Amino acid sequence: MNKARLFLLSTAILALLSVSGNSVAEEPGHWFNASDNAWKSGFDECWDSAFPGRQGAECGGEAPPPAEPEMTGHFWADDQDGDGVLDKDDACPFTPEGVSVDNNGCALDNDGDGVPDYRDDCPETPFGSVVDTSGCPLAVISLKDIHFAFDSSRLTSEARTLLNRALPGIKASSGNLVIEGHTDSTGSDSYNIGLSKRRAQSVRDYLVSQGVSSSRLTVVGKGENFPIASNDTREGRAQNRRVEAYFR
């Protein structure tokens, strides 16, 4: 092929590229389109005109996939309260740290009184008892201010007066009444268990004598195990010699 024909062929190729919207830009080494925008890869790299077989998206081929975008922002953990139950299964997702939970992620409530164990001051309340916010039974009868004499289970006249005041409410209720006897710390634990039960029994016997069905009354001796005052003083020991009753 002579030089004239080679020149004409080169001119024709350049003209064809120009007509089709593709041309070689003033800056050698890169391909440019008709808008003078360089073809670039997915990594924003221009394609070298020395390798026309390498194509990017702007020239009709497939560009390499872009890099994964960096994840930003805050993402909750799968178990945000750290109780071992995943959030998607956690019915109580904000349980305080270190609290024992059940399979649903809720704090344990072993006595079923609605107050979780970690906030329950009376964790062994009989099932069905009406409790306060601390998980302790709401006493409907409390003889803590009507003291029993030392080593005695005999009701005082003041105690019978207090029981008489409580009788209408006890008779009107359909619930069962648990009567708990308590002592101070004087004497052995085994002796005090028996004494506390006798004190509770004296209250039961009086209520039965006043028309309360014995089937509704349960007697429990707690001994010296649940003091409400210090056993180091005479006044405190007197307060601990008491009987309390609550509906169950």
Tab-separated table of C-alpha atoms in Angstrom:
chain	number	residue	atom	x	y	z
A	1	MET	CA	0.000	0.000	0.000
A	2	ASN	CA	1.487	3.339	-1.030
A	3	LYS	CA	1.716	6.340	1.238
A	4	ALA	CA	-1.179	8.163	-0.450
A	5	ARG	CA	-3.612	5.302	0.140
A	6	LEU	CA	-2.420	4.888	3.754
A	7	PHE	CA	-3.013	8.602	4.407
A	8	LEU	CA	-6.502	8.447	2.887
A	9	LEU	CA	-7.400	5.358	4.961
A	10	SER	CA	-6.225	6.969	8.202
A	11	THR	CA	-8.200	10.109	7.406
A	12	ALA	CA	-11.337	8.066	6.725
A	13	ILE	CA	-11.021	6.180	10.044
A	14	LEU	CA	-10.622	9.399	12.012
A	15	ALA	CA	-13.612	10.936	10.235
A	16	LEU	CA	-15.720	7.858	10.976
A	17	LEU	CA	-14.843	8.026	14.660
A	18	SER	CA	-15.732	11.705	14.736
A	19	VAL	CA	-19.098	11.091	13.080
A	20	SER	CA	-19.977	8.243	15.453
A	21	GLY	CA	-19.407	10.534	18.448
A	22	ASN	CA	-15.996	9.088	19.400
A	23	SER	CA	-12.809	10.978	18.932
A	24	VAL	CA	-9.295	11.144	20.260
A	25	ALA	CA	-8.990	14.172	22.548
A	26	GLU	CA	-6.298	16.752	22.539
A	27	GLU	CA	-4.725	15.035	25.546
A	28	PRO	CA	-2.964	11.977	24.118
A	29	GLY	CA	-3.266	8.627	25.817
A	30	HIS	CA	-6.992	8.570	26.743
A	31	TRP	CA	-10.258	7.940	24.947
A	32	PHE	CA	-12.831	10.703	25.020
A	33	ASN	CA	-16.446	10.813	23.884
A	34	ALA	CA	-18.168	13.409	21.749
A	35	SER	CA	-18.748	15.620	24.800
A	36	ASP	CA	-15.049	15.579	25.530
A	37	ASN	CA	-15.641	13.504	28.668
A	38	ALA	CA	-13.039	10.828	29.215
A	39	TRP	CA	-14.203	7.276	29.514
A	40	LYS	CA	-13.541	6.052	33.048
A	41	SER	CA	-13.648	2.776	34.883
A	42	GLY	CA	-15.714	2.131	37.990
A	43	PHE	CA	-12.707	3.275	39.983
A	44	ASP	CA	-12.707	6.642	38.178
A	45	GLU	CA	-9.721	5.661	36.026
A	46	CYS	CA	-9.562	6.740	32.367
A	47	TRP	CA	-9.108	4.046	29.747
A	48	ASP	CA	-5.805	4.222	27.891
A	49	SER	CA	-6.242	4.646	24.110
A	50	ALA	CA	-3.259	2.383	23.618
A	51	PHE	CA	-5.492	-0.524	24.611
A	52	PRO	CA	-8.709	0.025	22.665
A	53	GLY	CA	-9.955	-3.405	23.664
A	54	ARG	CA	-10.402	-2.330	27.278
A	55	GLN	CA	-13.876	-0.900	27.675
A	56	GLY	CA	-15.762	0.902	30.414
A	57	ALA	CA	-19.457	1.696	30.855
A	58	GLU	CA	-19.234	4.877	28.761
A	59	CYS	CA	-18.075	2.984	25.708
A	60	GLY	CA	-20.722	0.263	25.840
A	61	GLY	CA	-18.926	-2.337	27.932
A	62	GLU	CA	-19.146	-3.307	31.587
A	63	ALA	CA	-17.215	-1.267	34.116
A	64	PRO	CA	-15.683	-3.069	37.106
A	65	PRO	CA	-18.076	-2.980	40.086
A	66	PRO	CA	-17.469	-0.056	42.434
A	67	ALA	CA	-16.034	-0.665	45.864
A	68	GLU	CA	-18.527	-1.335	48.661
A	69	PRO	CA	-19.553	1.957	50.298
A	70	GLU	CA	-18.246	2.463	53.793
A	71	MET	CA	-20.869	1.763	56.469
A	72	THR	CA	-21.480	4.768	58.672
A	73	GLY	CA	-23.725	5.622	61.572
A	74	HIS	CA	-24.706	3.656	64.711
A	75	PHE	CA	-26.165	0.186	64.628
A	76	TRP	CA	-27.764	-1.576	67.628
A	77	ALA	CA	-26.283	-4.888	68.618
A	78	ASP	CA	-28.403	-8.008	68.246
A	79	ASP	CA	-28.704	-8.171	72.059
A	80	GLN	CA	-28.610	-4.603	73.298
A	81	ASP	CA	-29.277	-5.375	76.981
A	82	GLY	CA	-26.771	-8.234	77.003
A	83	ASP	CA	-29.090	-10.742	78.662
A	84	GLY	CA	-28.391	-13.544	76.196
A	85	VAL	CA	-31.745	-13.234	74.381
A	86	LEU	CA	-31.589	-11.704	70.897
A	87	ASP	CA	-33.577	-8.521	70.452
A	88	LYS	CA	-35.915	-10.114	67.915
A	89	ASP	CA	-37.000	-12.605	70.592
A	90	ASP	CA	-36.688	-10.305	73.624
A	91	ALA	CA	-40.014	-9.270	75.174
A	92	CYS	CA	-38.109	-7.078	77.680
A	93	PRO	CA	-35.239	-5.574	75.638
A	94	PHE	CA	-34.077	-3.119	78.323
A	95	THR	CA	-33.507	-5.447	81.278
A	96	PRO	CA	-30.844	-4.016	83.641
A	97	GLU	CA	-27.370	-5.478	83.272
A	98	GLY	CA	-26.685	-8.634	85.259
A	99	VAL	CA	-30.349	-9.497	85.953
A	100	SER	CA	-31.342	-13.146	85.457
A	101	VAL	CA	-34.000	-13.527	82.759
A	102	ASP	CA	-36.335	-16.194	81.387
A	103	ASN	CA	-36.486	-17.480	77.806
A	104	ASN	CA	-38.405	-14.346	76.759
A	105	GLY	CA	-35.686	-12.028	78.070
A	106	CYS	CA	-37.748	-10.800	81.040
A	107	ALA	CA	-36.496	-10.651	84.632
A	108	LEU	CA	-37.295	-13.710	86.723
A	109	ASP	CA	-40.270	-13.514	89.078
A	110	ASN	CA	-40.145	-16.800	90.977
A	111	ASP	CA	-43.103	-16.119	93.257
A	112	GLY	CA	-45.275	-14.800	90.401
A	113	ASP	CA	-46.391	-11.649	92.201
A	114	GLY	CA	-45.609	-9.303	89.294
A	115	VAL	CA	-42.512	-7.827	90.965
A	116	PRO	CA	-39.257	-9.144	89.409
A	117	ASP	CA	-36.870	-10.892	91.769
A	118	TYR	CA	-34.189	-8.195	91.559
A	119	ARG	CA	-36.681	-5.655	93.006
A	120	ASP	CA	-38.589	-8.064	95.265
A	121	ASP	CA	-38.019	-7.596	99.003
A	122	CYS	CA	-40.224	-10.640	99.666
A	123	PRO	CA	-39.213	-13.143	96.949
A	124	GLU	CA	-41.161	-16.078	98.434
A	125	THR	CA	-44.605	-14.520	98.753
A	126	PRO	CA	-47.346	-17.202	98.515
A	127	PHE	CA	-48.828	-17.390	95.034
A	128	GLY	CA	-51.813	-15.108	94.501
A	129	SER	CA	-50.977	-12.720	97.340
A	130	VAL	CA	-51.754	-9.031	96.918
A	131	VAL	CA	-48.399	-7.249	97.191
A	132	ASP	CA	-47.014	-3.727	97.298
A	133	THR	CA	-44.444	-2.288	94.888
A	134	SER	CA	-41.668	-3.993	96.857
A	135	GLY	CA	-43.242	-7.404	96.331
A	136	CYS	CA	-44.353	-7.808	99.949
A	137	PRO	CA	-47.897	-8.812	100.980
A	138	LEU	CA	-50.292	-6.049	101.876
A	139	ALA	CA	-51.339	-6.907	105.410
A	140	VAL	CA	-55.025	-6.540	106.166
A	141	ILE	CA	-54.331	-7.251	109.817
A	142	SER	CA	-51.164	-6.208	111.601
A	143	LEU	CA	-50.660	-6.726	115.325
A	144	LYS	CA	-47.170	-5.232	115.328
A	145	ASP	CA	-48.456	-2.371	117.487
A	146	ILE	CA	-50.380	-4.732	119.768
A	147	HIS	CA	-47.474	-6.503	121.386
A	148	PHE	CA	-47.570	-10.029	122.699
A	149	ALA	CA	-46.106	-10.518	126.115
A	150	PHE	CA	-42.727	-12.215	126.311
A	151	ASP	CA	-43.017	-15.962	125.604
A	152	SER	CA	-46.819	-15.662	125.300
A	153	SER	CA	-49.364	-16.308	122.563
A	154	ARG	CA	-52.335	-14.916	124.483
A	155	LEU	CA	-54.257	-12.143	122.744
A	156	THR	CA	-54.501	-8.868	124.620
A	157	SER	CA	-57.732	-6.905	124.804
A	158	GLU	CA	-56.181	-4.377	122.417
A	159	ALA	CA	-55.482	-7.148	119.911
A	160	ARG	CA	-59.100	-8.399	120.070
A	161	THR	CA	-60.326	-4.833	119.513
A	162	LEU	CA	-58.169	-4.535	116.395
A	163	LEU	CA	-59.394	-7.887	115.098
A	164	ASN	CA	-63.008	-6.812	115.644
A	165	ARG	CA	-62.395	-3.785	113.428
A	166	ALA	CA	-61.034	-6.020	110.678
A	167	LEU	CA	-63.860	-8.575	110.867
A	168	PRO	CA	-66.335	-6.864	108.457
A	169	GLY	CA	-63.726	-6.710	105.706
A	170	ILE	CA	-62.606	-10.292	106.298
A	171	LYS	CA	-66.176	-11.615	106.178
A	172	ALA	CA	-67.037	-9.571	103.065
A	173	SER	CA	-64.048	-10.924	101.166
A	174	SER	CA	-64.129	-14.277	99.383
A	175	GLY	CA	-60.346	-14.701	99.634
A	176	ASN	CA	-58.418	-16.944	101.968
A	177	LEU	CA	-56.461	-15.362	104.788
A	178	VAL	CA	-52.886	-16.336	105.646
A	179	ILE	CA	-52.043	-15.623	109.297
A	180	GLU	CA	-48.317	-15.321	110.044
A	181	GLY	CA	-46.851	-15.368	113.522
A	182	HIS	CA	-43.467	-13.801	114.367
A	183	THR	CA	-41.160	-13.655	117.398
A	184	ASP	CA	-38.078	-11.774	118.512
A	185	SER	CA	-34.668	-13.439	118.489
A	186	THR	CA	-34.697	-14.546	122.122
A	187	GLY	CA	-34.514	-18.335	122.371
A	188	SER	CA	-33.674	-21.011	119.836
A	189	ASP	CA	-34.912	-20.859	116.284
A	190	SER	CA	-36.877	-24.114	116.625
A	191	TYR	CA	-38.619	-22.867	119.769
A	192	ASN	CA	-39.474	-19.544	118.152
A	193	ILE	CA	-41.004	-21.295	115.140
A	194	GLY	CA	-43.431	-23.074	117.464
A	195	LEU	CA	-44.158	-19.926	119.484
A	196	SER	CA	-44.840	-17.862	116.361
A	197	LYS	CA	-47.251	-20.521	115.110
A	198	ARG	CA	-49.106	-20.522	118.414
A	199	ARG	CA	-49.474	-16.750	118.165
A	200	ALA	CA	-50.929	-17.059	114.674
A	201	GLN	CA	-53.192	-19.865	115.909
A	202	SER	CA	-54.608	-17.645	118.647
A	203	VAL	CA	-55.640	-15.093	116.008
A	204	ARG	CA	-57.179	-17.852	113.863
A	205	ASP	CA	-59.156	-19.213	116.832
A	206	TYR	CA	-60.496	-15.781	117.654
A	207	LEU	CA	-61.610	-15.121	114.058
A	208	VAL	CA	-63.337	-18.507	113.934
A	209	SER	CA	-65.122	-17.690	117.212
A	210	GLN	CA	-66.417	-14.559	115.496
A	211	GLY	CA	-67.912	-16.418	112.537
A	212	VAL	CA	-65.072	-16.635	109.988
A	213	SER	CA	-64.910	-20.027	108.294
A	214	SER	CA	-61.867	-22.000	109.420
A	215	SER	CA	-61.418	-23.301	105.832
A	216	ARG	CA	-60.460	-19.787	104.765
A	217	LEU	CA	-57.708	-19.430	107.355
A	218	THR	CA	-54.131	-20.730	107.106
A	219	VAL	CA	-51.662	-20.497	109.978
A	220	VAL	CA	-47.899	-20.077	109.410
A	221	GLY	CA	-45.103	-19.735	111.968
A	222	LYS	CA	-42.214	-17.584	110.752
A	223	GLY	CA	-40.223	-17.569	113.990
A	224	GLU	CA	-37.531	-14.906	114.310
A	225	ASN	CA	-36.590	-14.919	110.621
A	226	PHE	CA	-38.454	-11.782	109.488
A	227	PRO	CA	-37.858	-8.985	112.002
A	228	ILE	CA	-39.236	-5.518	111.339
A	229	ALA	CA	-37.093	-3.855	113.990
A	230	SER	CA	-33.760	-4.398	115.703
A	231	ASN	CA	-33.605	-7.229	118.198
A	232	ASP	CA	-30.846	-5.357	120.042
A	233	THR	CA	-33.331	-3.177	121.939
A	234	ARG	CA	-36.322	-3.972	124.129
A	235	GLU	CA	-38.575	-1.801	121.967
A	236	GLY	CA	-37.404	-3.501	118.780
A	237	ARG	CA	-37.960	-6.982	120.213
A	238	ALA	CA	-41.486	-5.989	121.260
A	239	GLN	CA	-42.307	-4.929	117.680
A	240	ASN	CA	-41.014	-8.221	116.319
A	241	ARG	CA	-43.429	-10.185	118.553
A	242	ARG	CA	-46.374	-9.788	116.209
A	243	VAL	CA	-48.977	-11.421	113.945
A	244	GLU	CA	-49.781	-10.284	110.394
A	245	ALA	CA	-52.479	-11.554	108.061
A	246	TYR	CA	-53.022	-11.041	104.335
A	247	PHE	CA	-55.303	-12.371	101.648
A	248	ARG	CA	-54.032	-14.982	99.264
